[in-house]
Amino acid sequence: MLFGAPQYLVSGLTVGATYGLTALGFTMIYNTTGIINFAQGEFVMLGGMLSVVLLKAGLPLPLAILAAVLCSALAGCLMERAVIRPVGRAAPVNLVIITIGVSILVRGVVMLIWGKDTFALPAFSGAKPLRFLEASVQPQSLWVLAITLLVLGALKLFFSRTIHGKAMLACACERKAAALMGISVERMAMFSFGMSGFLGAVGGAILTPITLTSYDVGVMLGLKGFAACILGGLGNPFGAAAGGLILGVLESFGAGFISSAYKDAFAFIVLLLLLFVKPTGLFGGPKSDRV
Amino acid sequence: MLTLTNLDISYGRIRAVRRVSMHVDAGEIVALIGANGAGKTTLLSAISGLLRPEAGQVVFDGRDVTRFAPDKIVRLGLSHVPERRLVFKPLSVADNLLLGSYTRHGKTPRSVLDQDLDSVYAMFPVLRERARQPAGTLSGGEQQMLAIGRALMAGPKMLLLDEPGMGLAPTVCRDIFKRVLQLREERGLTVLLVEQNAKSALAVADRGYVLETGRVILQGQSAELLANRDVQRAYLGRDKSREE
């Protein structure tokens, strides 16, 4: 019955890591601005696509990925500055719709420039699978997990040790007071978009050697990341990362044990079930305020 | 130190403050009293740059700061302790205080910041005891102390205090007002104090302004205002004419 379970676990965690990074991107922007950024998936796509393009242009792989990730982070900042800030104090719903517009635009531009083909990226250190328990693990899976952990660790340090990280948290929990401390809420919003661009692109770039990439991978990855973020409890960074991993594993088990035809459906079925039972997500406590 | 000239402030079409002029001299404690919705908080928000006034002028320390962003105003030495305290609840007390010094971070030597932190802890020892606790777990009075301490960490010359006594037990409230006096004595701080509780505000203030539906309707020395019949009737819950 459980034959293949370790295998599914490993592949689930690998994909889940990218969902988790995408979900973290959602969380980051939601916490500082209250917006759900539906262009988040496009950052993931940009991370993969730009890496491919830059590699083809002759950059060595690590450099290509680094540059791709930085470009995506820049794209995030640019997005905030160009289309979110000018709208100013519009209702979050309007801003959310703007982000959907941005995602369609980005997807269209990438398709026009680089076409509808699917692209691959070489694995970071060979493709010879390693044996681990009963599972054969691609070295790339280890890279994905290691880099994800590294990014999570760095984020944790950023938020708990640096004044800028704390300032971002302050914006998230009490925006008005943050402004009164002299924290520029606008700059923090831009920074959060840049950071989400960075996180999404890292997820996209490290996953591409396994799952390939094309102009439209962002749609599904973005939705899954969003699902992960709701699963973990919207606004909770730890929940977002955990939600991503859980979602990836569930999906992989569902595909392995039930049917791979419904692979994409599992994520959303689980999400729906959870929302019926616990609308605040797995790690989101009930909202209560002391007055 | 702070001069407001003919300020008009609106929320959309609703004019919340009309042609308000007032001034606070260096070293003074000035009370701004008025009922709920009189425009007190709106006025403070305009001074600290959260709202843009439609017309009029705000001059702080000799500079026209009317359309300055909040961070610039904090840097000039005007700190605002907001209504309902608005501490960063999930963050620790120490982090709240650290964020108070955000504008000075990297510009002011570490030793000065540490000294300021020590002096805040000396003034509010309970904050030192609870330094590692999330701010949301503090009592109302402690949160008020934290909000004041956080504002002091910016190294201000002047404080805007919005309803520091709101929702606090009378003894706690008195303690907070005592600290306001102490702030002036020890640091020479200038204070603009907004209160609904006119009696306790005027007890510590040198002068006062009475705001009603967005206009200044009365001003004067605290003692004069306390003795004023209209003030007594409207804000001190006492009606001499009926008592007689």
Coordinates of C-alpha atoms in Angstrom, one line a residue:
Chain A
M1 CA 0.0 0.0 0.0
L2 CA 2.7 2.4 1.0
F3 CA 5.0 1.4 -1.8
G4 CA 6.5 4.5 -3.2
A5 CA 5.7 6.7 -0.3
P6 CA 9.2 8.0 0.3
Q7 CA 9.5 8.8 -3.3
Y8 CA 6.3 10.8 -3.3
L9 CA 7.4 12.6 -0.1
V10 CA 10.6 13.7 -1.7
S11 CA 9.0 15.0 -4.9
G12 CA 6.2 16.6 -2.9
L13 CA 8.6 18.5 -0.6
T14 CA 10.6 19.6 -3.6
V15 CA 7.6 21.2 -5.4
G16 CA 6.2 22.3 -2.0
A17 CA 9.3 24.3 -1.4
T18 CA 8.5 26.4 -4.4
Y19 CA 4.9 26.8 -3.3
G20 CA 6.2 27.8 0.1
L21 CA 8.5 30.5 -1.4
T22 CA 5.6 31.8 -3.5
A23 CA 3.3 31.8 -0.5
L24 CA 5.9 33.7 1.4
G25 CA 5.9 36.3 -1.3
F26 CA 2.1 36.7 -1.0
T27 CA 2.5 37.0 2.8
M28 CA 5.1 39.6 2.6
I29 CA 3.1 41.9 0.4
Y30 CA -0.2 41.2 2.2
N31 CA 1.4 42.0 5.5
T32 CA 2.8 45.4 4.6
T33 CA 0.1 46.6 2.2
G34 CA -3.0 44.5 2.7
I35 CA -2.9 43.5 -1.0
I36 CA -3.1 40.0 -2.4
N37 CA -0.7 40.2 -5.3
F38 CA -2.0 38.0 -8.1
A39 CA 1.1 38.7 -10.1
Q40 CA 3.1 36.6 -7.6
G41 CA 3.1 33.6 -10.0
E42 CA 4.7 35.8 -12.7
F43 CA 7.7 36.4 -10.4
V44 CA 8.1 32.6 -10.3
M45 CA 7.9 32.4 -14.0
L46 CA 10.3 35.3 -14.5
G47 CA 12.8 33.6 -12.2
G48 CA 12.8 30.5 -14.4
M49 CA 12.5 32.2 -17.8
L50 CA 15.1 34.9 -17.2
S51 CA 17.6 32.3 -16.0
V52 CA 17.0 30.3 -19.2
V53 CA 17.4 33.4 -21.4
L54 CA 20.5 34.7 -19.5
L55 CA 22.1 31.2 -19.7
K56 CA 21.5 31.2 -23.4
A57 CA 23.1 34.6 -23.7
G58 CA 26.3 33.1 -22.4
L59 CA 26.3 33.7 -18.7
P60 CA 27.5 30.8 -16.5
L61 CA 24.5 29.1 -14.7
P62 CA 25.0 30.5 -11.1
L63 CA 25.4 34.0 -12.5
A64 CA 22.4 33.7 -14.8
I65 CA 20.2 32.6 -11.9
L66 CA 21.5 35.4 -9.6
A67 CA 20.9 38.0 -12.3
A68 CA 17.4 36.6 -13.0
V69 CA 16.5 36.7 -9.4
L70 CA 17.7 40.3 -9.0
C71 CA 15.9 41.3 -12.2
S72 CA 12.7 39.9 -10.8
A73 CA 13.2 41.6 -7.5
L74 CA 13.6 44.8 -9.4
A75 CA 10.5 44.1 -11.4
G76 CA 8.7 43.8 -8.1
C77 CA 9.9 47.2 -6.9
L78 CA 9.0 48.7 -10.3
M79 CA 5.6 47.2 -10.1
E80 CA 4.9 48.9 -6.8
R81 CA 6.2 52.2 -8.0
A82 CA 4.6 52.2 -11.4
V83 CA 1.1 50.8 -10.8
I84 CA 0.4 50.4 -7.1
R85 CA 1.6 53.7 -5.5
P86 CA 0.0 56.0 -8.0
V87 CA -3.4 54.6 -7.2
G88 CA -2.6 55.5 -3.6
R89 CA -5.4 55.0 -1.2
A90 CA -7.7 53.0 -3.5
A91 CA -9.6 50.1 -1.9
P92 CA -7.5 46.9 -1.7
V93 CA -10.0 45.2 -4.1
N94 CA -9.0 47.7 -6.8
L95 CA -5.4 47.1 -6.2
V96 CA -5.8 43.3 -6.3
I97 CA -7.4 43.7 -9.8
I98 CA -4.5 45.9 -10.8
T99 CA -2.2 43.0 -9.9
I100 CA -4.2 40.6 -12.1
G101 CA -3.7 43.1 -14.9
V102 CA 0.0 43.2 -14.3
S103 CA 0.2 39.4 -14.4
I104 CA -1.6 39.3 -17.7
L105 CA 0.7 42.0 -19.1
V106 CA 3.9 40.3 -17.9
R107 CA 2.8 36.9 -19.3
G108 CA 1.9 38.5 -22.6
V109 CA 5.2 40.3 -22.9
V110 CA 7.3 37.3 -22.1
M111 CA 5.3 35.3 -24.7
L112 CA 5.8 37.9 -27.3
I113 CA 9.6 38.0 -26.7
W114 CA 10.5 34.4 -26.1
G115 CA 7.6 32.5 -27.5
K116 CA 5.3 29.8 -26.2
D117 CA 8.0 27.0 -26.0
T118 CA 8.9 25.1 -22.9
F119 CA 12.4 25.6 -21.7
A120 CA 14.8 23.6 -19.5
L121 CA 17.6 24.6 -17.3
P122 CA 20.4 22.1 -16.5
A123 CA 20.5 20.7 -13.0
F124 CA 22.9 22.5 -10.6
S125 CA 25.1 19.5 -10.0
G126 CA 24.4 16.6 -12.4
A127 CA 21.3 14.5 -12.9
K128 CA 22.4 11.2 -11.5
P129 CA 19.8 10.2 -8.9
L130 CA 20.9 9.3 -5.4
R131 CA 19.4 6.4 -3.5
F132 CA 17.8 7.4 -0.2
L133 CA 15.7 4.8 1.6
E134 CA 13.5 3.4 -1.2
A135 CA 13.4 6.7 -3.0
S136 CA 15.7 7.9 -5.8
V137 CA 16.4 11.5 -5.1
Q138 CA 17.5 13.9 -7.8
P139 CA 20.4 16.0 -6.6
Q140 CA 18.4 19.0 -7.8
S141 CA 15.8 18.2 -5.1
L142 CA 18.4 18.6 -2.5
W143 CA 19.4 21.9 -3.9
V144 CA 15.8 23.1 -3.9
L145 CA 15.3 22.1 -0.3
A146 CA 18.7 23.5 0.9
I147 CA 18.2 26.8 -0.9
T148 CA 14.7 27.1 0.5
L149 CA 15.9 26.5 4.0
L150 CA 18.7 29.0 3.5
V151 CA 16.2 31.6 2.3
L152 CA 13.9 30.9 5.2
G153 CA 16.7 31.2 7.7
A154 CA 17.9 34.5 6.2
L155 CA 14.4 35.9 6.3
K156 CA 14.0 34.9 9.9
L157 CA 17.3 36.7 10.8
F158 CA 16.2 39.7 8.8
F159 CA 12.9 40.0 10.7
S160 CA 14.3 39.2 14.1
R161 CA 17.7 40.9 14.1
T162 CA 17.6 44.0 11.8
I163 CA 15.8 47.2 12.5
H164 CA 14.6 47.3 8.9
G165 CA 13.0 43.9 9.3
K166 CA 11.3 45.0 12.5
A167 CA 10.2 48.2 10.8
M168 CA 8.5 46.0 8.2
L169 CA 6.7 44.1 10.9
A170 CA 5.7 47.3 12.5
C171 CA 4.2 48.5 9.2
A172 CA 2.3 45.2 9.1
C173 CA 0.8 45.5 12.5
E174 CA 0.2 49.2 13.1
R175 CA 0.7 51.2 9.9
K176 CA -0.2 54.6 11.4
A177 CA 2.1 54.2 14.3
A178 CA 4.9 53.1 12.0
A179 CA 4.5 56.2 10.0
L180 CA 4.7 58.3 13.2
M181 CA 8.0 56.6 14.0
G182 CA 9.3 58.0 10.8
I183 CA 9.2 54.7 8.9
S184 CA 8.3 55.4 5.3
V185 CA 5.4 53.1 4.7
E186 CA 5.6 53.7 1.0
R187 CA 9.2 52.6 0.9
M188 CA 8.4 49.5 2.9
A189 CA 5.6 48.6 0.5
M190 CA 8.1 48.9 -2.4
F191 CA 10.6 46.9 -0.5
S192 CA 8.0 44.2 0.2
F193 CA 7.2 43.9 -3.5
G194 CA 10.9 43.6 -4.3
M195 CA 11.3 41.0 -1.7
S196 CA 8.4 39.0 -3.0
G197 CA 9.8 39.3 -6.5
F198 CA 13.0 37.9 -5.1
L199 CA 11.4 35.0 -3.2
G200 CA 9.2 34.0 -6.2
A201 CA 12.1 34.1 -8.6
V202 CA 14.3 32.0 -6.4
G203 CA 11.5 29.4 -6.2
G204 CA 11.1 29.5 -10.0
A205 CA 14.7 29.3 -10.8
I206 CA 15.6 26.4 -8.6
L207 CA 12.5 24.4 -9.6
T208 CA 13.0 24.8 -13.4
P209 CA 15.6 22.1 -13.8
I210 CA 13.0 19.6 -12.5
T211 CA 9.7 20.9 -13.9
L212 CA 10.7 23.0 -16.9
T213 CA 9.4 26.5 -17.5
S214 CA 7.4 28.4 -20.1
Y215 CA 5.6 31.8 -20.3
D216 CA 2.5 30.5 -18.5
V217 CA 3.8 28.4 -15.6
G218 CA 3.1 31.4 -13.3
V219 CA -0.6 30.9 -13.4
M220 CA -0.7 27.6 -11.7
L221 CA 2.3 28.2 -9.4
G222 CA 0.8 31.5 -8.3
L223 CA -2.6 29.8 -7.5
K224 CA -0.9 27.0 -5.7
G225 CA 1.2 29.5 -3.7
F226 CA -1.9 31.4 -2.9
A227 CA -3.6 28.2 -1.8
A228 CA -0.5 27.4 0.4
C229 CA -0.7 30.8 1.9
I230 CA -4.4 30.4 2.8
L231 CA -3.8 26.9 4.0
G232 CA -1.1 28.1 6.5
G233 CA -3.2 31.1 7.6
L234 CA -3.0 34.3 5.6
G235 CA -0.4 36.7 7.0
N236 CA 1.6 34.1 8.9
P237 CA 5.1 33.6 7.2
F238 CA 5.8 30.4 9.0
G239 CA 2.3 29.1 8.0
A240 CA 3.0 30.1 4.4
A241 CA 6.2 28.1 4.2
A242 CA 4.7 25.1 6.0
G243 CA 1.5 25.4 4.0
G244 CA 3.6 25.2 0.8
L245 CA 5.4 22.0 1.9
I246 CA 2.1 20.4 3.1
L247 CA 0.4 21.2 -0.1
G248 CA 3.2 19.9 -2.2
V249 CA 3.3 16.6 -0.3
L250 CA -0.5 16.2 -0.3
E251 CA -0.5 16.8 -4.1
S252 CA 2.3 14.3 -4.6
F253 CA 0.6 11.6 -2.5
G254 CA -2.7 12.2 -4.2
A255 CA -1.1 11.9 -7.6
G256 CA 0.8 8.8 -6.6
F257 CA -1.9 6.9 -4.7
I258 CA -5.1 8.0 -6.4
S259 CA -4.6 9.4 -9.8
S260 CA -2.1 11.8 -11.4
A261 CA -4.9 13.1 -13.6
Y262 CA -6.3 15.0 -10.6
K263 CA -2.9 16.2 -9.4
D264 CA -3.8 19.9 -9.6
A265 CA -7.3 19.4 -8.1
F266 CA -6.0 17.9 -4.9
A267 CA -4.5 21.1 -3.7
F268 CA -7.7 23.0 -4.1
I269 CA -9.9 20.2 -2.7
V270 CA -7.8 20.2 0.5
L271 CA -8.0 23.9 0.6
L272 CA -11.8 23.9 0.3
L273 CA -12.2 21.3 3.0
L274 CA -9.9 23.2 5.3
L275 CA -11.7 26.4 4.8
F276 CA -15.0 24.8 5.7
V277 CA -13.6 23.5 8.9
K278 CA -11.1 26.2 9.9
P279 CA -11.4 29.4 7.9
T280 CA -8.3 31.0 9.5
G281 CA -6.0 28.3 8.1
L282 CA -3.9 25.8 9.9
F283 CA -1.7 28.2 11.8
G284 CA -3.9 31.3 11.9
G285 CA -5.3 31.8 15.3
P286 CA -8.7 33.4 15.8
K287 CA -8.4 37.2 15.5
S288 CA -8.8 38.8 18.9
D289 CA -7.7 42.2 20.1
R290 CA -7.2 43.4 23.6
V291 CA -8.6 46.9 23.9
Chain B
M1 CA 8.0 76.4 19.1
L2 CA 4.8 75.3 17.2
T3 CA 2.5 77.8 15.5
L4 CA -0.6 76.9 13.6
T5 CA -2.2 79.6 11.4
N6 CA -5.7 79.3 10.0
L7 CA -5.6 75.5 9.4
D8 CA -8.4 74.0 7.4
I9 CA -8.6 70.2 7.3
S10 CA -11.1 68.0 5.6
Y11 CA -11.9 64.4 5.2
G12 CA -13.3 64.3 1.7
R13 CA -16.2 66.8 1.8
I14 CA -16.4 67.0 5.5
R15 CA -14.5 69.8 7.0
A16 CA -13.2 68.6 10.3
V17 CA -11.2 71.6 11.3
R18 CA -11.8 75.2 10.3
R19 CA -9.5 78.1 10.5
V20 CA -7.7 77.0 13.7
S21 CA -4.8 79.1 14.9
M22 CA -2.8 78.3 18.0
H23 CA 0.7 78.4 19.3
V24 CA 2.8 76.5 21.8
D25 CA 5.9 78.1 23.2
A26 CA 9.1 76.3 24.0
G27 CA 8.9 74.6 27.4
E28 CA 5.1 75.0 27.6
I29 CA 2.5 72.4 28.3
V30 CA -0.6 73.3 26.4
A31 CA -3.9 71.4 26.6
L32 CA -6.3 71.0 23.7
I33 CA -9.7 70.0 25.1
G34 CA -13.0 69.3 23.5
A35 CA -15.6 66.6 23.1
N36 CA -15.5 63.6 20.9
G37 CA -15.4 64.5 17.3
A38 CA -14.4 68.1 17.9
G39 CA -11.4 67.7 15.6
K40 CA -8.6 67.3 18.1
T41 CA -7.1 64.1 16.7
T42 CA -7.5 65.4 13.2
L43 CA -5.5 68.5 14.1
L44 CA -2.7 66.4 15.6
S45 CA -2.6 64.2 12.5
A46 CA -2.2 67.3 10.3
I47 CA 0.7 68.6 12.5
S48 CA 2.6 65.3 12.3
G49 CA 2.1 65.0 8.6
L50 CA -0.4 62.1 8.5
L51 CA -3.0 64.4 6.9
R52 CA -2.5 67.3 4.6
P53 CA -4.3 70.4 5.6
E54 CA -6.3 72.1 2.9
A55 CA -5.2 75.5 3.8
G56 CA -3.2 77.2 6.5
Q57 CA 0.3 76.8 7.8
V58 CA 2.2 74.7 10.4
V59 CA 5.4 76.2 11.6
F60 CA 7.6 74.1 13.9
D61 CA 10.9 75.4 15.3
G62 CA 11.0 78.2 12.8
R63 CA 10.4 76.0 9.7
D64 CA 7.3 75.7 7.6
V65 CA 6.5 72.0 7.9
T66 CA 2.9 72.2 6.4
R67 CA 3.4 69.6 3.7
F68 CA 6.2 67.6 5.2
A69 CA 6.1 63.8 5.3
P70 CA 5.8 62.3 8.8
D71 CA 9.4 61.0 8.8
K72 CA 10.8 64.4 8.1
I73 CA 8.8 65.9 10.9
V74 CA 10.0 63.2 13.4
R75 CA 13.5 64.0 12.3
L76 CA 13.0 67.7 13.1
G77 CA 12.1 66.7 16.7
L78 CA 8.4 66.5 16.8
S79 CA 7.0 63.2 18.0
H80 CA 3.4 62.2 18.2
V81 CA 2.1 59.6 20.7
P82 CA -1.1 58.5 18.9
E83 CA -4.6 58.0 20.3
R84 CA -5.2 54.5 21.6
R85 CA -1.4 54.2 22.0
L86 CA -1.0 51.9 18.9
V87 CA 2.0 50.0 20.2
F88 CA 3.3 47.3 17.9
K89 CA 1.6 44.4 19.8
P90 CA 3.4 41.3 18.4
L91 CA 6.8 42.9 18.9
S92 CA 8.7 43.0 22.2
V93 CA 8.8 46.0 24.4
A94 CA 12.5 46.4 23.6
D95 CA 11.8 46.3 19.8
N96 CA 9.0 48.8 20.2
L97 CA 11.5 51.2 21.8
L98 CA 14.1 50.4 19.2
L99 CA 11.7 51.3 16.4
G100 CA 11.1 54.6 18.2
S101 CA 14.7 55.5 17.3
Y102 CA 14.2 54.4 13.7
T103 CA 15.0 57.9 12.2
R104 CA 18.2 58.1 14.3
H105 CA 19.4 54.7 13.4
G106 CA 22.8 54.8 11.8
K107 CA 23.1 58.6 12.3
T108 CA 23.3 58.8 16.0
P109 CA 26.1 57.0 17.8
R110 CA 25.1 53.8 19.5
S111 CA 26.1 55.1 22.9
V112 CA 23.7 58.0 22.7
L113 CA 20.8 55.6 21.8
D114 CA 21.7 53.3 24.6
Q115 CA 21.8 56.3 27.0
D116 CA 18.3 57.3 25.8
L117 CA 17.1 53.8 26.3
D118 CA 18.4 53.8 29.8
S119 CA 16.7 57.1 30.6
V120 CA 13.4 55.7 29.3
Y121 CA 13.8 52.6 31.4
A122 CA 14.7 54.9 34.4
M123 CA 11.5 56.8 33.9
F124 CA 9.3 53.7 33.4
P125 CA 11.1 50.9 35.2
V126 CA 8.2 48.5 34.4
L127 CA 9.3 48.6 30.8
R128 CA 12.7 47.3 31.6
E129 CA 11.1 44.4 33.5
R130 CA 9.0 43.6 30.6
A131 CA 11.6 44.3 27.8
R132 CA 11.3 40.8 26.3
Q133 CA 7.5 40.5 26.5
P134 CA 5.3 41.2 23.5
A135 CA 3.8 44.7 23.8
G136 CA 0.3 43.3 23.4
T137 CA 0.6 41.6 26.8
L138 CA 1.1 44.9 28.7
S139 CA -1.8 46.5 30.6
G140 CA -3.3 49.7 29.3
G141 CA -1.2 52.0 31.5
E142 CA 2.0 50.1 30.6
Q143 CA 1.1 50.4 26.9
Q144 CA 0.7 54.1 27.4
M145 CA 4.1 54.3 29.0
L146 CA 5.6 52.3 26.2
A147 CA 4.0 54.6 23.6
I148 CA 5.5 57.6 25.3
G149 CA 8.8 55.9 25.7
R150 CA 8.8 54.9 22.1
A151 CA 8.2 58.5 21.1
L152 CA 11.0 59.7 23.4
M153 CA 13.4 57.4 21.6
A154 CA 13.3 59.6 18.6
G155 CA 14.9 62.3 20.7
P156 CA 12.2 64.9 20.3
K157 CA 12.0 68.5 21.4
M158 CA 8.3 68.4 21.5
L159 CA 5.6 65.8 22.1
L160 CA 2.1 65.6 20.8
L161 CA 0.1 63.5 23.3
D162 CA -3.3 62.3 22.1
E163 CA -5.6 61.2 24.9
P164 CA -2.9 59.6 27.1
G165 CA -5.5 58.9 29.8
M166 CA -8.1 57.2 27.6
G167 CA -9.5 54.0 29.1
L168 CA -7.1 54.1 32.1
A169 CA -8.0 53.8 35.8
P170 CA -7.9 57.2 37.5
T171 CA -4.8 56.5 39.6
V172 CA -3.0 55.2 36.5
C173 CA -4.1 58.2 34.6
R174 CA -2.8 60.6 37.3
D175 CA 0.5 58.8 37.2
I176 CA 0.8 59.3 33.4
F177 CA 0.0 63.1 33.8
K178 CA 2.7 63.3 36.5
R179 CA 5.1 61.8 34.0
V180 CA 4.2 64.5 31.6
L181 CA 5.2 67.2 34.1
Q182 CA 8.4 65.2 34.8
L183 CA 9.2 65.2 31.1
R184 CA 9.2 69.0 31.0
E185 CA 11.2 69.4 34.2
E186 CA 13.9 66.8 33.3
R187 CA 14.1 67.2 29.6
G188 CA 12.6 70.6 28.9
L189 CA 10.1 69.0 26.6
T190 CA 7.3 71.1 25.1
V191 CA 4.0 69.3 25.1
L192 CA 0.7 69.6 23.3
L193 CA -1.7 67.5 25.2
V194 CA -5.1 66.5 23.8
E195 CA -7.7 65.3 26.3
Q196 CA -11.4 64.8 26.7
N197 CA -10.9 64.9 30.4
A198 CA -10.5 68.6 30.7
K199 CA -9.9 68.7 34.4
S200 CA -6.9 66.5 34.5
A201 CA -5.4 68.1 31.4
L202 CA -5.8 71.6 32.6
A203 CA -4.4 70.6 36.0
V204 CA -1.0 70.0 34.4
A205 CA -1.1 72.4 31.5
D206 CA -0.1 76.1 31.5
R207 CA -2.6 77.1 28.9
G208 CA -5.5 75.6 27.1
Y209 CA -7.5 75.8 23.9
V210 CA -11.1 74.6 23.7
L211 CA -12.1 73.1 20.4
E212 CA -15.7 72.6 19.4
T213 CA -16.9 71.3 16.0
G214 CA -13.5 72.1 14.5
R215 CA -13.1 75.7 15.8
V216 CA -11.3 77.2 18.7
I217 CA -14.0 78.7 20.8
L218 CA -12.0 79.6 23.9
Q219 CA -8.4 79.9 25.0
G220 CA -6.6 81.1 28.0
Q221 CA -4.6 80.2 31.1
S222 CA -5.5 76.9 32.6
A223 CA -6.9 78.5 35.8
E224 CA -9.0 80.8 33.8
L225 CA -10.5 78.0 31.7
L226 CA -11.1 75.9 34.8
A227 CA -13.1 78.7 36.3
N228 CA -14.9 79.4 33.1
R229 CA -18.6 78.7 33.3
D230 CA -19.0 77.3 29.7
V231 CA -16.0 75.0 30.2
Q232 CA -17.4 73.8 33.5
R233 CA -20.8 73.1 32.1
A234 CA -19.5 71.4 28.9
Y235 CA -16.5 69.6 30.1
L236 CA -16.4 69.4 33.8
G237 CA -19.9 68.1 34.3
R238 CA -20.7 70.9 36.6
D239 CA -23.4 73.6 36.3
K240 CA -22.9 76.4 38.8
S241 CA -26.2 78.1 37.8
R242 CA -28.1 75.1 38.7
E243 CA -26.2 74.4 41.9
E244 CA -27.1 77.9 43.2

